[in-house]
Amino acid sequence: PRQPAKTLWYDRPRYVYLEFCVEDSTDVKVTFEDQQLVFSCRNADGVEFYNEINLYARINSKDSREKRSDRSITCFMRKWKEKVAWPRITKENIKPAWLSVDFDNWRDWEGDEEVERAMMEQYAEV
């Protein structure tokens, strides 16, 4: 039986990153579409992994790639609208059990503090 791979994600101004945590993966297949990503592979024990993610927003599927390592498969997907933050990776506002934010790689974007502060001040004045 197939099972979803444990998945980490984080957001950057130009790309959204997804990491499928499967060690020693084989038969890796990643399909990027405008608003969907489909991932499948096997691990060393022959367990089959499958994840299908309907994405929060549109990506440029031609400018999206995956990179396999012994520990995981990382996908970097080029945002269609750059510098627009994704509050989540999934279109649906539900968090699957296998999906979590990669806090080690989650950074505040450069210069966003000012923008946020300006927004907060704006709200304070209302």
XYZ file of N, CA, C and O in Angstrom:
504
model
N 0.839 -1.219 0.000
C 0.000 0.000 0.000
C 0.869 1.264 0.000
O 1.904 1.312 0.646
N 0.395 2.255 -0.721
C 1.142 3.513 -0.780
C 0.893 4.315 0.487
O -0.173 4.234 1.084
N 1.864 5.106 0.841
C 1.664 6.008 1.965
C 2.305 7.352 1.644
O 3.231 7.415 0.827
N 1.807 8.433 2.271
C 2.426 9.732 2.004
C 3.776 9.841 2.695
O 3.955 9.322 3.795
N 4.706 10.489 2.034
C 6.011 10.754 2.644
C 5.876 11.941 3.576
O 5.106 12.872 3.309
N 6.622 11.925 4.660
C 6.682 13.085 5.557
C 7.250 14.252 4.750
O 8.261 14.101 4.062
N 6.599 15.388 4.837
C 6.925 16.503 3.953
C 7.113 17.793 4.749
O 6.308 18.119 5.618
N 8.186 18.491 4.437
C 8.450 19.798 5.034
C 8.365 20.853 3.943
O 8.717 20.599 2.798
N 7.917 22.052 4.317
C 7.875 23.104 3.295
C 8.277 24.440 3.898
O 8.189 24.643 5.105
N 8.777 25.324 3.048
C 9.026 26.696 3.472
C 8.928 27.631 2.281
O 8.971 27.203 1.126
N 8.779 28.884 2.620
C 8.419 29.912 1.659
C 9.578 30.897 1.476
O 10.225 31.264 2.443
N 9.821 31.289 0.243
C 10.824 32.308 -0.060
C 10.214 33.266 -1.088
O 9.234 32.935 -1.734
N 10.810 34.447 -1.261
C 10.198 35.413 -2.184
C 9.951 34.884 -3.592
O 8.930 35.181 -4.186
N 10.884 34.096 -4.128
C 10.706 33.655 -5.519
C 10.290 32.195 -5.652
O 9.736 31.807 -6.669
N 10.630 31.412 -4.642
C 10.351 29.975 -4.721
C 9.630 29.481 -3.472
O 9.769 30.063 -2.400
N 8.916 28.392 -3.645
C 8.383 27.644 -2.520
C 9.121 26.308 -2.520
O 9.302 25.694 -3.578
N 9.543 25.885 -1.343
C 10.336 24.663 -1.237
C 9.552 23.572 -0.524
O 8.883 23.830 0.471
N 9.654 22.370 -1.049
C 9.030 21.199 -0.445
C 10.088 20.129 -0.319
O 10.811 19.853 -1.281
N 10.173 19.513 0.840
C 11.138 18.432 1.010
C 10.406 17.161 1.426
O 9.743 17.124 2.460
N 10.520 16.156 0.585
C 9.929 14.850 0.888
C 10.995 14.008 1.585
O 12.036 13.712 0.986
N 10.739 13.665 2.826
C 11.757 13.002 3.644
C 11.723 11.490 3.446
O 11.088 10.759 4.209
N 12.403 11.034 2.409
C 12.519 9.599 2.135
C 13.998 9.298 1.932
O 14.631 9.882 1.048
N 14.524 8.404 2.744
C 15.941 8.043 2.602
C 16.120 7.004 1.505
O 15.252 6.157 1.300
N 17.257 7.093 0.837
C 17.627 6.114 -0.196
C 16.487 5.855 -1.185
O 16.121 4.705 -1.431
N 15.959 6.929 -1.728
C 14.797 6.811 -2.607
C 15.192 6.269 -3.979
O 16.297 6.508 -4.463
N 14.251 5.547 -4.593
C 14.420 5.106 -5.973
C 13.116 5.374 -6.706
O 12.100 5.669 -6.076
N 13.141 5.263 -8.025
C 11.941 5.485 -8.859
C 11.272 6.815 -8.537
O 10.044 6.889 -8.459
N 12.082 7.838 -8.339
C 11.507 9.144 -7.973
C 10.811 9.760 -9.180
O 11.402 9.866 -10.256
N 9.563 10.130 -9.004
C 8.823 10.830 -10.055
C 8.183 12.072 -9.452
O 7.498 11.993 -8.444
N 8.446 13.210 -10.073
C 7.829 14.452 -9.626
C 7.188 15.113 -10.835
O 7.831 15.297 -11.861
N 5.923 15.424 -10.702
C 5.210 16.113 -11.776
C 4.759 17.471 -11.263
O 4.018 17.552 -10.279
N 5.240 18.525 -11.930
C 4.827 19.882 -11.578
C 3.748 20.329 -12.551
O 3.951 20.266 -13.766
N 2.629 20.784 -12.030
C 1.619 21.419 -12.867
C 1.378 22.815 -12.320
O 1.950 23.195 -11.304
N 0.535 23.578 -12.996
C 0.346 24.977 -12.597
C -0.068 25.125 -11.137
O 0.363 26.044 -10.457
N -0.928 24.222 -10.687
C -1.345 24.349 -9.296
C -1.385 23.011 -8.566
O -2.147 22.816 -7.635
N -0.520 22.118 -9.015
C -0.478 20.819 -8.367
C 0.910 20.204 -8.477
O 1.622 20.423 -9.454
N 1.265 19.446 -7.450
C 2.498 18.689 -7.486
C 2.171 17.243 -7.125
O 1.431 16.984 -6.186
N 2.688 16.321 -7.917
C 2.505 14.902 -7.631
C 3.881 14.276 -7.471
O 4.757 14.445 -8.328
N 4.067 13.586 -6.365
C 5.358 12.990 -6.036
C 5.182 11.504 -5.747
O 4.226 11.103 -5.087
N 6.100 10.694 -6.260
C 6.095 9.289 -5.869
C 7.513 8.738 -5.897
O 8.371 9.229 -6.644
N 7.761 7.745 -5.057
C 9.044 7.060 -5.033
C 8.917 5.801 -4.187
O 7.861 5.513 -3.631
N 10.026 5.081 -4.101
C 10.113 3.955 -3.168
C 11.321 4.193 -2.270
O 12.255 4.897 -2.650
N 11.296 3.561 -1.097
C 12.495 3.629 -0.266
C 13.255 2.307 -0.369
O 12.871 1.417 -1.140
N 14.331 2.174 0.390
C 15.194 0.993 0.296
C 14.427 -0.296 0.603
O 14.769 -1.367 0.104
N 13.393 -0.192 1.433
C 12.605 -1.382 1.788
C 11.497 -1.664 0.783
O 10.676 -2.565 0.997
N 11.439 -0.859 -0.276
C 10.419 -1.089 -1.289
C 9.061 -0.491 -0.960
O 8.083 -0.716 -1.669
N 8.993 0.269 0.128
C 7.731 0.942 0.469
C 7.475 2.038 -0.556
O 8.380 2.783 -0.930
N 6.236 2.120 -0.992
C 5.889 3.086 -2.024
C 5.278 4.339 -1.381
O 4.360 4.242 -0.572
N 5.822 5.474 -1.741
C 5.327 6.751 -1.215
C 4.635 7.528 -2.323
O 5.050 7.476 -3.474
N 3.597 8.240 -1.930
C 2.847 9.016 -2.919
C 2.241 10.237 -2.234
O 1.558 10.109 -1.225
N 2.518 11.399 -2.767
C 1.920 12.641 -2.257
C 1.352 13.424 -3.430
O 1.998 13.551 -4.471
N 0.182 13.939 -3.215
C -0.448 14.786 -4.219
C -0.851 16.067 -3.496
O -1.562 16.016 -2.508
N -0.345 17.179 -3.959
C -0.611 18.444 -3.278
C -1.231 19.425 -4.255
O -0.631 19.767 -5.277
N -2.442 19.857 -3.940
C -3.040 20.956 -4.683
C -2.493 22.239 -4.073
O -2.706 22.520 -2.899
N -1.765 22.991 -4.875
C -0.986 24.104 -4.356
C -1.828 25.347 -4.086
O -2.814 25.614 -4.765
N -1.364 26.087 -3.081
C -2.049 27.307 -2.644
C -2.209 28.308 -3.785
O -3.242 28.940 -3.939
N -1.168 28.449 -4.584
C -1.223 29.403 -5.694
C -0.493 28.810 -6.894
O 0.090 27.739 -6.821
N -0.522 29.550 -7.963
C 0.039 29.039 -9.203
C 1.571 29.082 -9.178
O 2.160 30.016 -8.631
N 2.178 28.081 -9.783
C 3.633 28.076 -9.938
C 3.965 28.056 -11.424
O 3.113 27.780 -12.258
N 5.214 28.366 -11.714
C 5.709 28.230 -13.083
C 6.293 26.823 -13.189
O 7.424 26.575 -12.781
N 5.503 25.917 -13.724
C 5.902 24.505 -13.717
C 7.168 24.246 -14.526
O 7.936 23.343 -14.224
N 7.422 25.077 -15.547
C 8.621 24.880 -16.369
C 9.889 25.303 -15.635
O 10.984 24.872 -15.968
N 9.721 26.164 -14.643
C 10.882 26.667 -13.912
C 10.912 26.087 -12.495
O 11.359 26.727 -11.565
N 10.400 24.873 -12.345
C 10.396 24.198 -11.057
C 11.198 22.909 -11.191
O 11.152 22.260 -12.228
N 11.941 22.583 -10.162
C 12.846 21.434 -10.251
C 12.833 20.622 -8.967
O 12.402 21.102 -7.939
N 13.379 19.410 -9.073
C 13.586 18.649 -7.857
C 15.042 18.203 -7.779
O 15.734 18.119 -8.800
N 15.503 17.979 -6.564
C 16.876 17.557 -6.349
C 16.853 16.416 -5.339
O 16.322 16.560 -4.245
N 17.409 15.285 -5.730
C 17.387 14.121 -4.860
C 18.693 14.007 -4.079
O 19.772 14.220 -4.628
N 18.594 13.695 -2.811
C 19.782 13.358 -2.028
C 19.506 12.023 -1.343
O 18.412 11.473 -1.459
N 20.483 11.519 -0.608
C 20.279 10.234 0.080
C 19.208 10.342 1.162
O 18.620 9.347 1.559
N 18.996 11.554 1.633
C 18.071 11.736 2.755
C 16.667 12.137 2.321
O 15.696 11.860 3.009
N 16.582 12.839 1.212
C 15.277 13.382 0.852
C 15.257 13.844 -0.600
O 16.276 13.838 -1.279
N 14.086 14.260 -1.046
C 13.929 14.853 -2.371
C 13.374 16.254 -2.153
O 12.305 16.419 -1.564
N 14.112 17.246 -2.603
C 13.689 18.631 -2.413
C 13.165 19.190 -3.729
O 13.821 19.069 -4.763
N 11.991 19.794 -3.681
C 11.418 20.435 -4.864
C 11.428 21.935 -4.652
O 11.023 22.411 -3.595
N 11.928 22.668 -5.636
C 11.794 24.118 -5.557
C 10.932 24.576 -6.713
O 11.230 24.319 -7.869
N 9.860 25.231 -6.357
C 8.842 25.626 -7.324
C 8.827 27.135 -7.454
O 8.711 27.856 -6.464
N 8.965 27.586 -8.680
C 9.009 29.016 -8.950
C 7.599 29.599 -8.850
O 6.673 29.144 -9.517
N 7.451 30.599 -8.020
C 6.131 31.220 -7.868
C 5.762 31.972 -9.135
O 6.605 32.628 -9.744
N 4.511 31.912 -9.497
C 4.023 32.688 -10.625
C 4.053 34.164 -10.253
O 4.483 35.009 -11.022
N 3.572 34.460 -9.040
C 3.649 35.834 -8.530
C 4.747 35.873 -7.483
O 4.591 35.379 -6.381
N 5.861 36.483 -7.858
C 6.986 36.550 -6.930
C 6.716 37.550 -5.826
O 5.905 38.460 -5.972
N 7.418 37.346 -4.709
C 7.335 38.244 -3.557
C 5.937 38.308 -2.953
O 5.593 39.264 -2.260
N 5.130 37.306 -3.236
C 3.849 37.179 -2.560
C 3.960 35.978 -1.629
O 4.211 34.863 -2.077
N 3.808 36.230 -0.337
C 3.985 35.158 0.639
C 2.854 34.143 0.546
O 1.707 34.500 0.277
N 3.191 32.900 0.748
C 2.194 31.836 0.829
C 1.946 31.533 2.304
O 2.871 31.110 3.005
N 0.742 31.744 2.778
C 0.458 31.426 4.187
C 0.443 29.924 4.445
O 0.608 29.471 5.566
N 0.248 29.168 3.389
C 0.274 27.701 3.489
C 0.613 27.151 2.115
O 0.627 27.887 1.135
N 0.904 25.861 2.058
C 1.303 25.257 0.780
C 0.103 24.651 0.060
O 0.100 24.528 -1.153
N -0.920 24.282 0.820
C -2.068 23.604 0.211
C -3.168 24.585 -0.143
O -3.373 25.590 0.542
N -3.885 24.269 -1.198
C -5.028 25.062 -1.609
C -6.095 25.030 -0.513
O -6.628 26.050 -0.117
N -6.365 23.817 -0.015
C -7.359 23.664 1.046
C -6.747 24.139 2.362
O -5.570 23.933 2.620
N -7.576 24.739 3.197
C -7.053 25.220 4.470
C -7.107 24.117 5.525
O -7.686 24.284 6.593
N -6.541 22.970 5.186
C -6.444 21.882 6.154
C -5.017 21.387 6.107
O -4.391 21.380 5.058
N -4.497 20.993 7.257
C -3.113 20.551 7.290
C -3.064 19.035 7.400
O -3.441 18.473 8.417
N -2.609 18.359 6.342
C -2.471 16.905 6.437
C -1.451 16.539 7.522
O -0.511 17.302 7.773
N -1.631 15.395 8.138
C -0.740 14.958 9.224
C 0.715 14.845 8.775
O 1.638 15.040 9.561
N 0.921 14.536 7.496
C 2.285 14.312 6.994
C 3.021 15.596 6.608
O 4.183 15.566 6.234
N 2.332 16.729 6.730
C 2.903 17.992 6.251
C 3.244 18.925 7.401
O 2.422 19.147 8.279
N 4.454 19.468 7.403
C 4.770 20.480 8.400
C 5.705 21.542 7.844
O 6.352 21.353 6.816
N 5.749 22.663 8.554
C 6.607 23.771 8.147
C 8.046 23.446 8.549
O 8.296 22.936 9.642
N 8.969 23.727 7.671
C 10.384 23.532 7.952
C 10.911 24.772 8.663
O 11.388 25.707 8.032
N 10.827 24.777 9.985
C 11.186 25.983 10.736
C 12.676 26.295 10.659
O 13.072 27.441 10.791
N 13.502 25.278 10.411
C 14.934 25.525 10.286
C 15.238 26.411 9.089
O 16.207 27.160 9.083
N 14.419 26.296 8.059
C 14.669 27.060 6.837
C 13.729 28.245 6.682
O 13.836 29.002 5.733
N 12.786 28.364 7.608
C 11.823 29.448 7.496
C 12.485 30.721 7.991
O 12.898 30.804 9.130
N 12.586 31.695 7.127
C 13.203 32.966 7.506
C 12.239 34.101 7.189
O 11.497 34.026 6.221
N 12.334 35.140 7.990
C 11.622 36.356 7.595
C 12.342 36.912 6.380
O 13.566 36.951 6.349
N 11.583 37.310 5.401
C 12.208 37.853 4.205
C 12.890 39.166 4.526
O 12.445 39.945 5.339
N 13.946 39.407 3.817
C 14.709 40.635 3.981
C 13.794 41.831 3.731
O 13.093 41.885 2.733
N 13.795 42.783 4.656
C 13.029 44.010 4.427
C 11.549 43.882 4.742
O 10.826 44.871 4.706
N 11.091 42.681 5.059
C 9.668 42.524 5.333
C 9.276 43.100 6.679
O 8.132 43.428 6.907
N 10.242 43.231 7.572
C 9.937 43.762 8.895
C 9.355 45.168 8.766
O 8.366 45.496 9.417
N 9.960 45.971 7.873
C 9.470 47.335 7.697
C 8.031 47.331 7.175
O 7.191 48.089 7.644
N 7.804 46.481 6.210
C 6.464 46.390 5.622
C 5.463 46.015 6.703
O 4.402 46.612 6.828
N 5.831 45.014 7.495
C 4.936 44.561 8.560
C 4.692 45.668 9.577
O 3.581 45.880 10.020
N 5.768 46.359 9.935
C 5.639 47.429 10.921
C 4.698 48.510 10.395
O 3.822 48.998 11.091
N 4.880 48.872 9.123
C 4.018 49.889 8.505
C 2.562 49.440 8.529
O 1.661 50.241 8.807
N 2.342 48.149 8.255
C 0.977 47.629 8.285
C 0.399 47.712 9.688
O -0.734 48.125 9.890
N 1.207 47.343 10.672
C 0.745 47.364 12.055
C 0.395 48.799 12.477
O -0.604 49.040 13.128
N 1.229 49.749 12.073
C 0.976 51.149 12.424
C -0.322 51.623 11.764
O -1.102 52.352 12.383
N -0.515 51.184 10.529
C -1.736 51.529 9.831
C -2.953 51.015 10.581
O -3.919 51.741 10.812
N -2.879 49.770 11.024
C -3.996 49.191 11.776
C -4.205 49.941 13.089
O -5.321 50.156 13.527
N -3.093 50.335 13.711
C -3.177 51.013 15.021
C -3.905 52.345 14.897
O -4.583 52.776 15.821
N -3.749 52.988 13.732
C -4.365 54.307 13.553
C -5.867 54.209 13.331
O -6.592 55.159 13.572
N -6.313 53.075 12.838
C -7.731 52.928 12.486
C -8.592 52.992 13.750
O -8.272 52.366 14.740
